[in-house]
mmCIF file with all atom_site columns, C-alpha atoms and ligand atoms in Angstrom:
data_model
loop_
_atom_site.group_PDB
_atom_site.id
_atom_site.type_symbol
_atom_site.label_atom_id
_atom_site.label_alt_id
_atom_site.label_comp_id
_atom_site.label_asym_id
_atom_site.label_entity_id
_atom_site.label_seq_id
_atom_site.pdbx_PDB_ins_code
_atom_site.Cartn_x
_atom_site.Cartn_y
_atom_site.Cartn_z
_atom_site.occupancy
_atom_site.B_iso_or_equiv
_atom_site.pdbx_formal_charge
_atom_site.auth_seq_id
_atom_site.auth_comp_id
_atom_site.auth_asym_id
_atom_site.auth_atom_id
_atom_site.pdbx_PDB_model_num
ATOM   1   C CA . MET A 1 1   ? -27.051 18.665 -13.647 1.00 81.00 ? 1   MET A CA 1
ATOM   2   C CA . SER A 1 2   ? -24.701 21.671 -13.990 1.00 93.00 ? 2   SER A CA 1
ATOM   3   C CA . PRO A 1 3   ? -21.019 20.846 -13.536 1.00 97.00 ? 3   PRO A CA 1
ATOM   4   C CA . LYS A 1 4   ? -19.352 21.339 -10.176 1.00 98.00 ? 4   LYS A CA 1
ATOM   5   C CA . ARG A 1 5   ? -17.265 24.535 -9.950  1.00 98.00 ? 5   ARG A CA 1
ATOM   6   C CA . VAL A 1 6   ? -13.657 23.894 -8.973  1.00 98.00 ? 6   VAL A CA 1
ATOM   7   C CA . ALA A 1 7   ? -11.233 26.488 -7.586  1.00 98.00 ? 7   ALA A CA 1
ATOM   8   C CA . ILE A 1 8   ? -7.559  25.497 -7.614  1.00 98.00 ? 8   ILE A CA 1
ATOM   9   C CA . LEU A 1 9   ? -4.998  27.053 -5.251  1.00 98.00 ? 9   LEU A CA 1
ATOM   10  C CA . ILE A 1 10  ? -1.329  27.146 -6.259  1.00 98.00 ? 10  ILE A CA 1
ATOM   11  C CA . SER A 1 11  ? 1.949   28.669 -5.158  1.00 98.00 ? 11  SER A CA 1
ATOM   12  C CA . GLY A 1 12  ? 4.235   27.959 -8.093  1.00 95.00 ? 12  GLY A CA 1
ATOM   13  C CA . GLY A 1 13  ? 4.384   26.397 -11.548 1.00 93.00 ? 13  GLY A CA 1
ATOM   14  C CA . GLY A 1 14  ? 1.159   24.502 -11.033 1.00 96.00 ? 14  GLY A CA 1
ATOM   15  C CA . SER A 1 15  ? 1.866   21.308 -12.964 1.00 98.00 ? 15  SER A CA 1
ATOM   16  C CA . ASN A 1 16  ? -0.864  19.546 -10.965 1.00 98.00 ? 16  ASN A CA 1
ATOM   17  C CA . MET A 1 17  ? -3.226  22.478 -11.597 1.00 98.00 ? 17  MET A CA 1
ATOM   18  C CA . LEU A 1 18  ? -2.622  22.170 -15.346 1.00 98.00 ? 18  LEU A CA 1
ATOM   19  C CA . THR A 1 19  ? -3.415  18.469 -15.421 1.00 98.00 ? 19  THR A CA 1
ATOM   20  C CA . LEU A 1 20  ? -6.594  19.170 -13.465 1.00 98.00 ? 20  LEU A CA 1
ATOM   21  C CA . LEU A 1 21  ? -7.595  21.961 -15.888 1.00 98.00 ? 21  LEU A CA 1
ATOM   22  C CA . ASP A 1 22  ? -6.902  19.763 -18.914 1.00 98.00 ? 22  ASP A CA 1
ATOM   23  C CA . SER A 1 23  ? -8.915  16.882 -17.406 1.00 98.00 ? 23  SER A CA 1
ATOM   24  C CA . MET A 1 24  ? -12.131 18.903 -16.894 1.00 98.00 ? 24  MET A CA 1
ATOM   25  C CA . THR A 1 25  ? -13.599 18.552 -20.387 1.00 98.00 ? 25  THR A CA 1
ATOM   26  C CA . GLY A 1 26  ? -16.391 16.676 -22.146 1.00 97.00 ? 26  GLY A CA 1
ATOM   27  C CA . ASP A 1 27  ? -18.556 14.621 -19.797 1.00 97.00 ? 27  ASP A CA 1
ATOM   28  C CA . HIS A 1 28  ? -16.354 15.426 -16.768 1.00 98.00 ? 28  HIS A CA 1
ATOM   29  C CA . PRO A 1 29  ? -18.710 16.456 -13.932 1.00 98.00 ? 29  PRO A CA 1
ATOM   30  C CA . ALA A 1 30  ? -16.638 19.557 -13.049 1.00 98.00 ? 30  ALA A CA 1
ATOM   31  C CA . ARG A 1 31  ? -15.235 22.704 -14.602 1.00 98.00 ? 31  ARG A CA 1
ATOM   32  C CA . PRO A 1 32  ? -12.604 25.128 -13.281 1.00 98.00 ? 32  PRO A CA 1
ATOM   33  C CA . CYS A 1 33  ? -13.940 28.456 -11.962 1.00 98.00 ? 33  CYS A CA 1
ATOM   34  C CA . LEU A 1 34  ? -10.729 30.026 -10.564 1.00 98.00 ? 34  LEU A CA 1
ATOM   35  C CA . VAL A 1 35  ? -6.991  29.544 -10.184 1.00 98.00 ? 35  VAL A CA 1
ATOM   36  C CA . LEU A 1 36  ? -5.797  31.434 -7.118  1.00 98.00 ? 36  LEU A CA 1
ATOM   37  C CA . SER A 1 37  ? -2.256  31.923 -5.822  1.00 98.00 ? 37  SER A CA 1
ATOM   38  C CA . ASN A 1 38  ? -0.557  33.384 -2.750  1.00 98.00 ? 38  ASN A CA 1
ATOM   39  C CA . ASP A 1 39  ? 2.212   34.550 -5.113  1.00 98.00 ? 39  ASP A CA 1
ATOM   40  C CA . PRO A 1 40  ? 1.370   37.078 -7.863  1.00 98.00 ? 40  PRO A CA 1
ATOM   41  C CA . GLN A 1 41  ? 4.443   35.807 -9.743  1.00 98.00 ? 41  GLN A CA 1
ATOM   42  C CA . ALA A 1 42  ? 3.368   32.144 -9.679  1.00 98.00 ? 42  ALA A CA 1
ATOM   43  C CA . GLY A 1 43  ? 4.070   30.700 -13.123 1.00 97.00 ? 43  GLY A CA 1
ATOM   44  C CA . GLY A 1 44  ? 0.821   28.755 -13.063 1.00 98.00 ? 44  GLY A CA 1
ATOM   45  C CA . LEU A 1 45  ? -1.290  31.933 -13.188 1.00 98.00 ? 45  LEU A CA 1
ATOM   46  C CA . ALA A 1 46  ? -0.232  32.804 -16.750 1.00 98.00 ? 46  ALA A CA 1
ATOM   47  C CA . LYS A 1 47  ? -0.748  29.185 -17.874 1.00 97.00 ? 47  LYS A CA 1
ATOM   48  C CA . ALA A 1 48  ? -4.269  29.138 -16.411 1.00 98.00 ? 48  ALA A CA 1
ATOM   49  C CA . ALA A 1 49  ? -5.117  32.525 -17.939 1.00 98.00 ? 49  ALA A CA 1
ATOM   50  C CA . ALA A 1 50  ? -3.866  31.264 -21.321 1.00 98.00 ? 50  ALA A CA 1
ATOM   51  C CA . ARG A 1 51  ? -6.474  28.490 -20.994 1.00 97.00 ? 51  ARG A CA 1
ATOM   52  C CA . GLY A 1 52  ? -9.203  31.071 -20.367 1.00 98.00 ? 52  GLY A CA 1
ATOM   53  C CA . VAL A 1 53  ? -9.570  30.275 -16.666 1.00 98.00 ? 53  VAL A CA 1
ATOM   54  C CA . PRO A 1 54  ? -10.191 33.228 -14.296 1.00 98.00 ? 54  PRO A CA 1
ATOM   55  C CA . VAL A 1 55  ? -7.141  33.861 -12.110 1.00 98.00 ? 55  VAL A CA 1
ATOM   56  C CA . ALA A 1 56  ? -6.424  35.874 -8.981  1.00 98.00 ? 56  ALA A CA 1
ATOM   57  C CA . SER A 1 57  ? -3.614  36.253 -6.470  1.00 98.00 ? 57  SER A CA 1
ATOM   58  C CA . VAL A 1 58  ? -3.244  37.550 -2.943  1.00 98.00 ? 58  VAL A CA 1
ATOM   59  C CA . ASP A 1 59  ? 0.381   38.109 -1.978  1.00 98.00 ? 59  ASP A CA 1
ATOM   60  C CA . HIS A 1 60  ? 0.846   36.658 1.503   1.00 97.00 ? 60  HIS A CA 1
ATOM   61  C CA . ARG A 1 61  ? 4.013   38.653 2.210   1.00 97.00 ? 61  ARG A CA 1
ATOM   62  C CA . PRO A 1 62  ? 2.454   42.025 3.186   1.00 97.00 ? 62  PRO A CA 1
ATOM   63  C CA . PHE A 1 63  ? 0.480   40.181 5.893   1.00 97.00 ? 63  PHE A CA 1
ATOM   64  C CA . LYS A 1 64  ? 3.747   39.234 7.638   1.00 93.00 ? 64  LYS A CA 1
ATOM   65  C CA . GLY A 1 65  ? 2.490   36.063 9.278   1.00 85.00 ? 65  GLY A CA 1
ATOM   66  C CA . ASP A 1 66  ? -0.958  37.404 10.178  1.00 95.00 ? 66  ASP A CA 1
ATOM   67  C CA . ARG A 1 67  ? -2.647  34.282 8.850   1.00 94.00 ? 67  ARG A CA 1
ATOM   68  C CA . ALA A 1 68  ? -6.176  35.410 9.664   1.00 95.00 ? 68  ALA A CA 1
ATOM   69  C CA . ALA A 1 69  ? -5.746  38.676 7.742   1.00 97.00 ? 69  ALA A CA 1
ATOM   70  C CA . PHE A 1 70  ? -4.171  36.913 4.762   1.00 97.00 ? 70  PHE A CA 1
ATOM   71  C CA . GLU A 1 71  ? -6.958  34.330 4.677   1.00 98.00 ? 71  GLU A CA 1
ATOM   72  C CA . ALA A 1 72  ? -9.628  37.037 4.909   1.00 97.00 ? 72  ALA A CA 1
ATOM   73  C CA . ALA A 1 73  ? -8.100  38.586 1.772   1.00 98.00 ? 73  ALA A CA 1
ATOM   74  C CA . LEU A 1 74  ? -7.767  35.173 0.079   1.00 98.00 ? 74  LEU A CA 1
ATOM   75  C CA . LEU A 1 75  ? -11.407 34.428 0.782   1.00 97.00 ? 75  LEU A CA 1
ATOM   76  C CA . GLN A 1 76  ? -12.648 37.383 -1.286  1.00 97.00 ? 76  GLN A CA 1
ATOM   77  C CA . PRO A 1 77  ? -11.828 36.164 -4.836  1.00 97.00 ? 77  PRO A CA 1
ATOM   78  C CA . LEU A 1 78  ? -12.540 32.619 -3.690  1.00 98.00 ? 78  LEU A CA 1
ATOM   79  C CA . LEU A 1 79  ? -16.109 33.289 -2.564  1.00 97.00 ? 79  LEU A CA 1
ATOM   80  C CA . ASP A 1 80  ? -16.677 35.541 -5.601  1.00 98.00 ? 80  ASP A CA 1
ATOM   81  C CA . SER A 1 81  ? -16.039 32.504 -7.829  1.00 98.00 ? 81  SER A CA 1
ATOM   82  C CA . ALA A 1 82  ? -18.599 30.416 -5.867  1.00 98.00 ? 82  ALA A CA 1
ATOM   83  C CA . PRO A 1 83  ? -16.658 27.129 -5.894  1.00 98.00 ? 83  PRO A CA 1
ATOM   84  C CA . ASP A 1 84  ? -18.247 23.794 -5.036  1.00 98.00 ? 84  ASP A CA 1
ATOM   85  C CA . ILE A 1 85  ? -14.835 22.141 -4.592  1.00 98.00 ? 85  ILE A CA 1
ATOM   86  C CA . LEU A 1 86  ? -11.387 23.506 -3.718  1.00 98.00 ? 86  LEU A CA 1
ATOM   87  C CA . CYS A 1 87  ? -8.217  21.743 -4.899  1.00 98.00 ? 87  CYS A CA 1
ATOM   88  C CA . LEU A 1 88  ? -4.913  22.655 -3.238  1.00 98.00 ? 88  LEU A CA 1
ATOM   89  C CA . ALA A 1 89  ? -2.227  21.889 -5.807  1.00 98.00 ? 89  ALA A CA 1
ATOM   90  C CA . GLY A 1 90  ? 1.269   22.819 -4.782  1.00 96.00 ? 90  GLY A CA 1
ATOM   91  C CA . PHE A 1 91  ? -0.205  25.394 -2.415  1.00 97.00 ? 91  PHE A CA 1
ATOM   92  C CA . MET A 1 92  ? 2.494   26.053 0.147   1.00 94.00 ? 92  MET A CA 1
ATOM   93  C CA . ARG A 1 93  ? 0.704   28.035 2.859   1.00 94.00 ? 93  ARG A CA 1
ATOM   94  C CA . VAL A 1 94  ? -0.635  26.351 6.003   1.00 92.00 ? 94  VAL A CA 1
ATOM   95  C CA . LEU A 1 95  ? -4.330  27.183 6.388   1.00 94.00 ? 95  LEU A CA 1
ATOM   96  C CA . THR A 1 96  ? -5.941  27.863 9.764   1.00 95.00 ? 96  THR A CA 1
ATOM   97  C CA . ALA A 1 97  ? -8.653  25.626 11.173  1.00 96.00 ? 97  ALA A CA 1
ATOM   98  C CA . GLU A 1 98  ? -11.116 28.499 10.745  1.00 96.00 ? 98  GLU A CA 1
ATOM   99  C CA . PHE A 1 99  ? -10.408 28.756 7.020   1.00 97.00 ? 99  PHE A CA 1
ATOM   100 C CA . VAL A 1 100 ? -10.564 25.000 6.553   1.00 97.00 ? 100 VAL A CA 1
ATOM   101 C CA . ALA A 1 101 ? -13.838 24.795 8.475   1.00 96.00 ? 101 ALA A CA 1
ATOM   102 C CA . GLN A 1 102 ? -15.537 26.899 5.768   1.00 96.00 ? 102 GLN A CA 1
ATOM   103 C CA . PHE A 1 103 ? -14.673 24.280 3.125   1.00 97.00 ? 103 PHE A CA 1
ATOM   104 C CA . GLU A 1 104 ? -14.338 21.040 5.076   1.00 90.00 ? 104 GLU A CA 1
ATOM   105 C CA . GLY A 1 105 ? -15.806 18.148 3.138   1.00 95.00 ? 105 GLY A CA 1
ATOM   106 C CA . ARG A 1 106 ? -15.160 19.866 -0.199  1.00 97.00 ? 106 ARG A CA 1
ATOM   107 C CA . MET A 1 107 ? -11.422 20.697 -0.148  1.00 98.00 ? 107 MET A CA 1
ATOM   108 C CA . LEU A 1 108 ? -8.744  18.369 -1.508  1.00 98.00 ? 108 LEU A CA 1
ATOM   109 C CA . ASN A 1 109 ? -4.967  18.390 -1.377  1.00 98.00 ? 109 ASN A CA 1
ATOM   110 C CA . ILE A 1 110 ? -2.208  16.392 -3.004  1.00 98.00 ? 110 ILE A CA 1
ATOM   111 C CA . HIS A 1 111 ? 0.750   15.519 -0.821  1.00 98.00 ? 111 HIS A CA 1
ATOM   112 C CA . PRO A 1 112 ? 3.968   13.918 -2.101  1.00 98.00 ? 112 PRO A CA 1
ATOM   113 C CA . SER A 1 113 ? 4.137   10.941 0.252   1.00 98.00 ? 113 SER A CA 1
ATOM   114 C CA . LEU A 1 114 ? 2.194   7.791  1.132   1.00 98.00 ? 114 LEU A CA 1
ATOM   115 C CA . LEU A 1 115 ? 0.284   9.331  4.060   1.00 98.00 ? 115 LEU A CA 1
ATOM   116 C CA . PRO A 1 116 ? 0.213   8.908  6.958   1.00 98.00 ? 116 PRO A CA 1
ATOM   117 C CA . LYS A 1 117 ? 3.970   8.648  6.383   1.00 98.00 ? 117 LYS A CA 1
ATOM   118 C CA . TYR A 1 118 ? 5.962   11.895 6.043   1.00 98.00 ? 118 TYR A CA 1
ATOM   119 C CA . LYS A 1 119 ? 3.447   14.642 6.753   1.00 97.00 ? 119 LYS A CA 1
ATOM   120 C CA . GLY A 1 120 ? 4.939   18.089 6.192   1.00 95.00 ? 120 GLY A CA 1
ATOM   121 C CA . LEU A 1 121 ? 7.923   18.994 4.050   1.00 96.00 ? 121 LEU A CA 1
ATOM   122 C CA . HIS A 1 122 ? 10.971  17.317 2.457   1.00 97.00 ? 122 HIS A CA 1
ATOM   123 C CA . THR A 1 123 ? 9.079   14.059 1.946   1.00 98.00 ? 123 THR A CA 1
ATOM   124 C CA . HIS A 1 124 ? 11.355  12.627 -0.746  1.00 98.00 ? 124 HIS A CA 1
ATOM   125 C CA . ALA A 1 125 ? 14.530  13.240 1.273   1.00 98.00 ? 125 ALA A CA 1
ATOM   126 C CA . ARG A 1 126 ? 12.883  11.622 4.312   1.00 98.00 ? 126 ARG A CA 1
ATOM   127 C CA . ALA A 1 127 ? 11.872  8.521  2.338   1.00 98.00 ? 127 ALA A CA 1
ATOM   128 C CA . LEU A 1 128 ? 15.422  8.170  0.994   1.00 98.00 ? 128 LEU A CA 1
ATOM   129 C CA . GLU A 1 129 ? 16.849  8.746  4.464   1.00 98.00 ? 129 GLU A CA 1
ATOM   130 C CA . ALA A 1 130 ? 14.651  5.974  5.825   1.00 98.00 ? 130 ALA A CA 1
ATOM   131 C CA . GLY A 1 131 ? 15.735  3.588  3.045   1.00 98.00 ? 131 GLY A CA 1
ATOM   132 C CA . ASP A 1 132 ? 12.137  3.024  1.946   1.00 98.00 ? 132 ASP A CA 1
ATOM   133 C CA . GLY A 1 133 ? 11.670  0.635  -0.990  1.00 98.00 ? 133 GLY A CA 1
ATOM   134 C CA . GLU A 1 134 ? 8.628   2.529  -2.201  1.00 98.00 ? 134 GLU A CA 1
ATOM   135 C CA . HIS A 1 135 ? 7.222   6.048  -2.022  1.00 98.00 ? 135 HIS A CA 1
ATOM   136 C CA . GLY A 1 136 ? 4.406   7.949  -3.691  1.00 98.00 ? 136 GLY A CA 1
ATOM   137 C CA . CYS A 1 137 ? 1.658   10.544 -3.360  1.00 98.00 ? 137 CYS A CA 1
ATOM   138 C CA . THR A 1 138 ? -1.703  10.925 -1.672  1.00 98.00 ? 138 THR A CA 1
ATOM   139 C CA . VAL A 1 139 ? -4.838  12.930 -2.407  1.00 98.00 ? 139 VAL A CA 1
ATOM   140 C CA . HIS A 1 140 ? -6.800  13.582 0.761   1.00 98.00 ? 140 HIS A CA 1
ATOM   141 C CA . GLU A 1 141 ? -9.631  15.710 2.077   1.00 98.00 ? 141 GLU A CA 1
ATOM   142 C CA . VAL A 1 142 ? -8.267  18.722 3.930   1.00 97.00 ? 142 VAL A CA 1
ATOM   143 C CA . THR A 1 143 ? -9.064  18.935 7.629   1.00 95.00 ? 143 THR A CA 1
ATOM   144 C CA . ALA A 1 144 ? -7.708  21.235 10.334  1.00 93.00 ? 144 ALA A CA 1
ATOM   145 C CA . ALA A 1 145 ? -4.800  18.864 11.030  1.00 92.00 ? 145 ALA A CA 1
ATOM   146 C CA . LEU A 1 146 ? -1.994  19.207 8.457   1.00 91.00 ? 146 LEU A CA 1
ATOM   147 C CA . ASP A 1 147 ? -1.831  16.449 5.812   1.00 93.00 ? 147 ASP A CA 1
ATOM   148 C CA . ASP A 1 148 ? -4.233  14.339 7.847   1.00 94.00 ? 148 ASP A CA 1
ATOM   149 C CA . GLY A 1 149 ? -7.719  14.107 6.326   1.00 95.00 ? 149 GLY A CA 1
ATOM   150 C CA . PRO A 1 150 ? -9.517  11.079 4.815   1.00 97.00 ? 150 PRO A CA 1
ATOM   151 C CA . ILE A 1 151 ? -7.466  9.503  2.019   1.00 98.00 ? 151 ILE A CA 1
ATOM   152 C CA . LEU A 1 152 ? -9.146  9.657  -1.422  1.00 98.00 ? 152 LEU A CA 1
ATOM   153 C CA . GLY A 1 153 ? -6.319  8.162  -3.451  1.00 98.00 ? 153 GLY A CA 1
ATOM   154 C CA . GLN A 1 154 ? -2.723  7.034  -3.462  1.00 98.00 ? 154 GLN A CA 1
ATOM   155 C CA . ALA A 1 155 ? -0.160  6.188  -6.133  1.00 98.00 ? 155 ALA A CA 1
ATOM   156 C CA . ARG A 1 156 ? 2.999   4.185  -5.383  1.00 98.00 ? 156 ARG A CA 1
ATOM   157 C CA . VAL A 1 157 ? 6.404   4.319  -7.082  1.00 98.00 ? 157 VAL A CA 1
ATOM   158 C CA . PRO A 1 158 ? 9.519   2.211  -6.451  1.00 98.00 ? 158 PRO A CA 1
ATOM   159 C CA . VAL A 1 159 ? 12.573  3.868  -4.918  1.00 98.00 ? 159 VAL A CA 1
ATOM   160 C CA . GLU A 1 160 ? 15.417  3.024  -7.289  1.00 98.00 ? 160 GLU A CA 1
ATOM   161 C CA . GLN A 1 161 ? 19.075  2.413  -6.455  1.00 96.00 ? 161 GLN A CA 1
ATOM   162 C CA . GLY A 1 162 ? 20.947  5.717  -6.653  1.00 97.00 ? 162 GLY A CA 1
ATOM   163 C CA . ASP A 1 163 ? 17.812  7.837  -6.460  1.00 98.00 ? 163 ASP A CA 1
ATOM   164 C CA . THR A 1 164 ? 18.265  11.433 -5.390  1.00 98.00 ? 164 THR A CA 1
ATOM   165 C CA . GLN A 1 165 ? 15.405  13.494 -3.997  1.00 97.00 ? 165 GLN A CA 1
ATOM   166 C CA . GLU A 1 166 ? 15.159  15.094 -7.434  1.00 98.00 ? 166 GLU A CA 1
ATOM   167 C CA . THR A 1 167 ? 14.858  11.811 -9.354  1.00 98.00 ? 167 THR A CA 1
ATOM   168 C CA . LEU A 1 168 ? 12.413  10.454 -6.800  1.00 98.00 ? 168 LEU A CA 1
ATOM   169 C CA . ALA A 1 169 ? 10.326  13.660 -6.810  1.00 98.00 ? 169 ALA A CA 1
ATOM   170 C CA . ALA A 1 170 ? 10.142  13.533 -10.601 1.00 98.00 ? 170 ALA A CA 1
ATOM   171 C CA . ARG A 1 171 ? 8.923   9.914  -10.531 1.00 98.00 ? 171 ARG A CA 1
ATOM   172 C CA . VAL A 1 172 ? 6.274   10.811 -7.913  1.00 98.00 ? 172 VAL A CA 1
ATOM   173 C CA . LEU A 1 173 ? 5.159   13.902 -9.852  1.00 98.00 ? 173 LEU A CA 1
ATOM   174 C CA . VAL A 1 174 ? 4.329   11.772 -12.901 1.00 98.00 ? 174 VAL A CA 1
ATOM   175 C CA . GLN A 1 175 ? 1.981   9.752  -10.706 1.00 98.00 ? 175 GLN A CA 1
ATOM   176 C CA . GLU A 1 176 ? 0.508   12.897 -9.122  1.00 98.00 ? 176 GLU A CA 1
ATOM   177 C CA . HIS A 1 177 ? -0.587  13.931 -12.600 1.00 98.00 ? 177 HIS A CA 1
ATOM   178 C CA . HIS A 1 178 ? -2.458  10.647 -13.007 1.00 98.00 ? 178 HIS A CA 1
ATOM   179 C CA . LEU A 1 179 ? -3.872  10.440 -9.494  1.00 98.00 ? 179 LEU A CA 1
ATOM   180 C CA . TYR A 1 180 ? -5.261  13.911 -8.873  1.00 98.00 ? 180 TYR A CA 1
ATOM   181 C CA . PRO A 1 181 ? -7.435  14.104 -12.040 1.00 98.00 ? 181 PRO A CA 1
ATOM   182 C CA . ALA A 1 182 ? -8.736  10.583 -11.398 1.00 98.00 ? 182 ALA A CA 1
ATOM   183 C CA . VAL A 1 183 ? -9.679  11.426 -7.816  1.00 98.00 ? 183 VAL A CA 1
ATOM   184 C CA . LEU A 1 184 ? -11.253 14.795 -8.740  1.00 98.00 ? 184 LEU A CA 1
ATOM   185 C CA . ARG A 1 185 ? -13.426 13.219 -11.444 1.00 98.00 ? 185 ARG A CA 1
ATOM   186 C CA . ARG A 1 186 ? -14.734 10.600 -9.020  1.00 98.00 ? 186 ARG A CA 1
ATOM   187 C CA . TYR A 1 187 ? -15.102 13.121 -6.161  1.00 98.00 ? 187 TYR A CA 1
ATOM   188 C CA . ALA A 1 188 ? -17.010 15.608 -8.336  1.00 98.00 ? 188 ALA A CA 1
ATOM   189 C CA . ALA A 1 189 ? -19.392 12.785 -9.245  1.00 98.00 ? 189 ALA A CA 1
ATOM   190 C CA . GLY A 1 190 ? -20.075 12.310 -5.541  1.00 97.00 ? 190 GLY A CA 1
ATOM   191 C CA . ASP A 1 191 ? -18.018 9.134  -5.136  1.00 97.00 ? 191 ASP A CA 1
ATOM   192 C CA . ARG A 1 192 ? -15.528 9.278  -2.274  1.00 96.00 ? 192 ARG A CA 1
ATOM   193 C CA . SER A 1 193 ? -14.272 5.702  -2.531  1.00 97.00 ? 193 SER A CA 1
ATOM   194 C CA . PRO A 1 194 ? -10.472 5.795  -2.663  1.00 97.00 ? 194 PRO A CA 1
ATOM   195 C CA . ILE A 1 195 ? -8.395  5.134  -5.791  1.00 97.00 ? 195 ILE A CA 1
ATOM   196 C CA . PHE A 1 196 ? -5.098  3.218  -5.549  1.00 97.00 ? 196 PHE A CA 1
ATOM   197 C CA . LEU A 1 197 ? -2.627  3.321  -8.443  1.00 96.00 ? 197 LEU A CA 1
ATOM   198 C CA . GLY A 1 198 ? 0.702   1.549  -8.895  1.00 85.00 ? 198 GLY A CA 1
HETATM 199 C C1 . GRF B 2 .   ? 4.377   18.604 -5.895  1.00 64.97 ? 201 GRF B C1 1
HETATM 200 O O1 . GRF B 2 .   ? 5.364   17.758 -5.347  1.00 64.97 ? 201 GRF B O1 1
HETATM 201 C C2 . GRF B 2 .   ? 3.103   18.432 -5.081  1.00 64.97 ? 201 GRF B C2 1
HETATM 202 O O2 . GRF B 2 .   ? 3.006   17.135 -4.518  1.00 64.97 ? 201 GRF B O2 1
HETATM 203 C C3 . GRF B 2 .   ? 3.263   19.425 -3.996  1.00 64.97 ? 201 GRF B C3 1
HETATM 204 O O3 . GRF B 2 .   ? 3.826   20.551 -4.632  1.00 64.97 ? 201 GRF B O3 1
HETATM 205 C C4 . GRF B 2 .   ? 4.753   20.075 -5.635  1.00 64.97 ? 201 GRF B C4 1
HETATM 206 C C5 . GRF B 2 .   ? 4.696   20.938 -6.863  1.00 64.97 ? 201 GRF B C5 1
HETATM 207 O O4 . GRF B 2 .   ? 3.419   20.801 -7.421  1.00 64.97 ? 201 GRF B O4 1
HETATM 208 N N1 . GRF B 2 .   ? 1.997   19.699 -3.378  1.00 64.97 ? 201 GRF B N1 1
HETATM 209 P P1 . GRF B 2 .   ? 2.982   21.636 -8.747  1.00 64.97 ? 201 GRF B P1 1
HETATM 210 O O5 . GRF B 2 .   ? 3.943   21.285 -9.849  1.00 64.97 ? 201 GRF B O5 1
HETATM 211 O O6 . GRF B 2 .   ? 3.092   23.109 -8.394  1.00 64.97 ? 201 GRF B O6 1
HETATM 212 O O7 . GRF B 2 .   ? 1.583   21.185 -9.018  1.00 64.97 ? 201 GRF B O7 1
#
């Protein structure tokens, strides 16, 4: 069976994107077909290109909040690469229900909290603020509701005494780099049973 084609959407450095790219080798049931960013300056684009992966970007700024128009432009390179699976990896734009509907059931996202806790932004600061003893990250299927779809994997980390949001984020990011590749490999093989690490 030919490998599943995976498009990865990023907004910045793309450390999760890189671990996904580096995981899709050998008998892995998927291969990357595109790395796409809403920021032409995203550092991850050069790293992906250096690995021979097709890249594209659609700057969201000229669309000045016209989400539908931006997404219509984003869709072009995406559909041209004919992906079977989309992975949002540090992609910082909220997608409309209409966009999501075109990929529902084959679009994943990684979120830096133990969903359903702390949907949205500033998750590490919120966990510290709440005095949580543990924190972590979640890979989930993307649905129209933000950070809300079926959970495909979670990784937990302890919150340490004296943690700042930076030290906590760094500890979570290490686990993101283990969790996302593990979930993608299983998902691409057609297995949606969740993975729990840590
Ligand atoms: C990570 O915290 C990830 O959970 C969130 O974006 C941050 C940066 O990710 N989605 P990356 O280094 O760009 O992959």
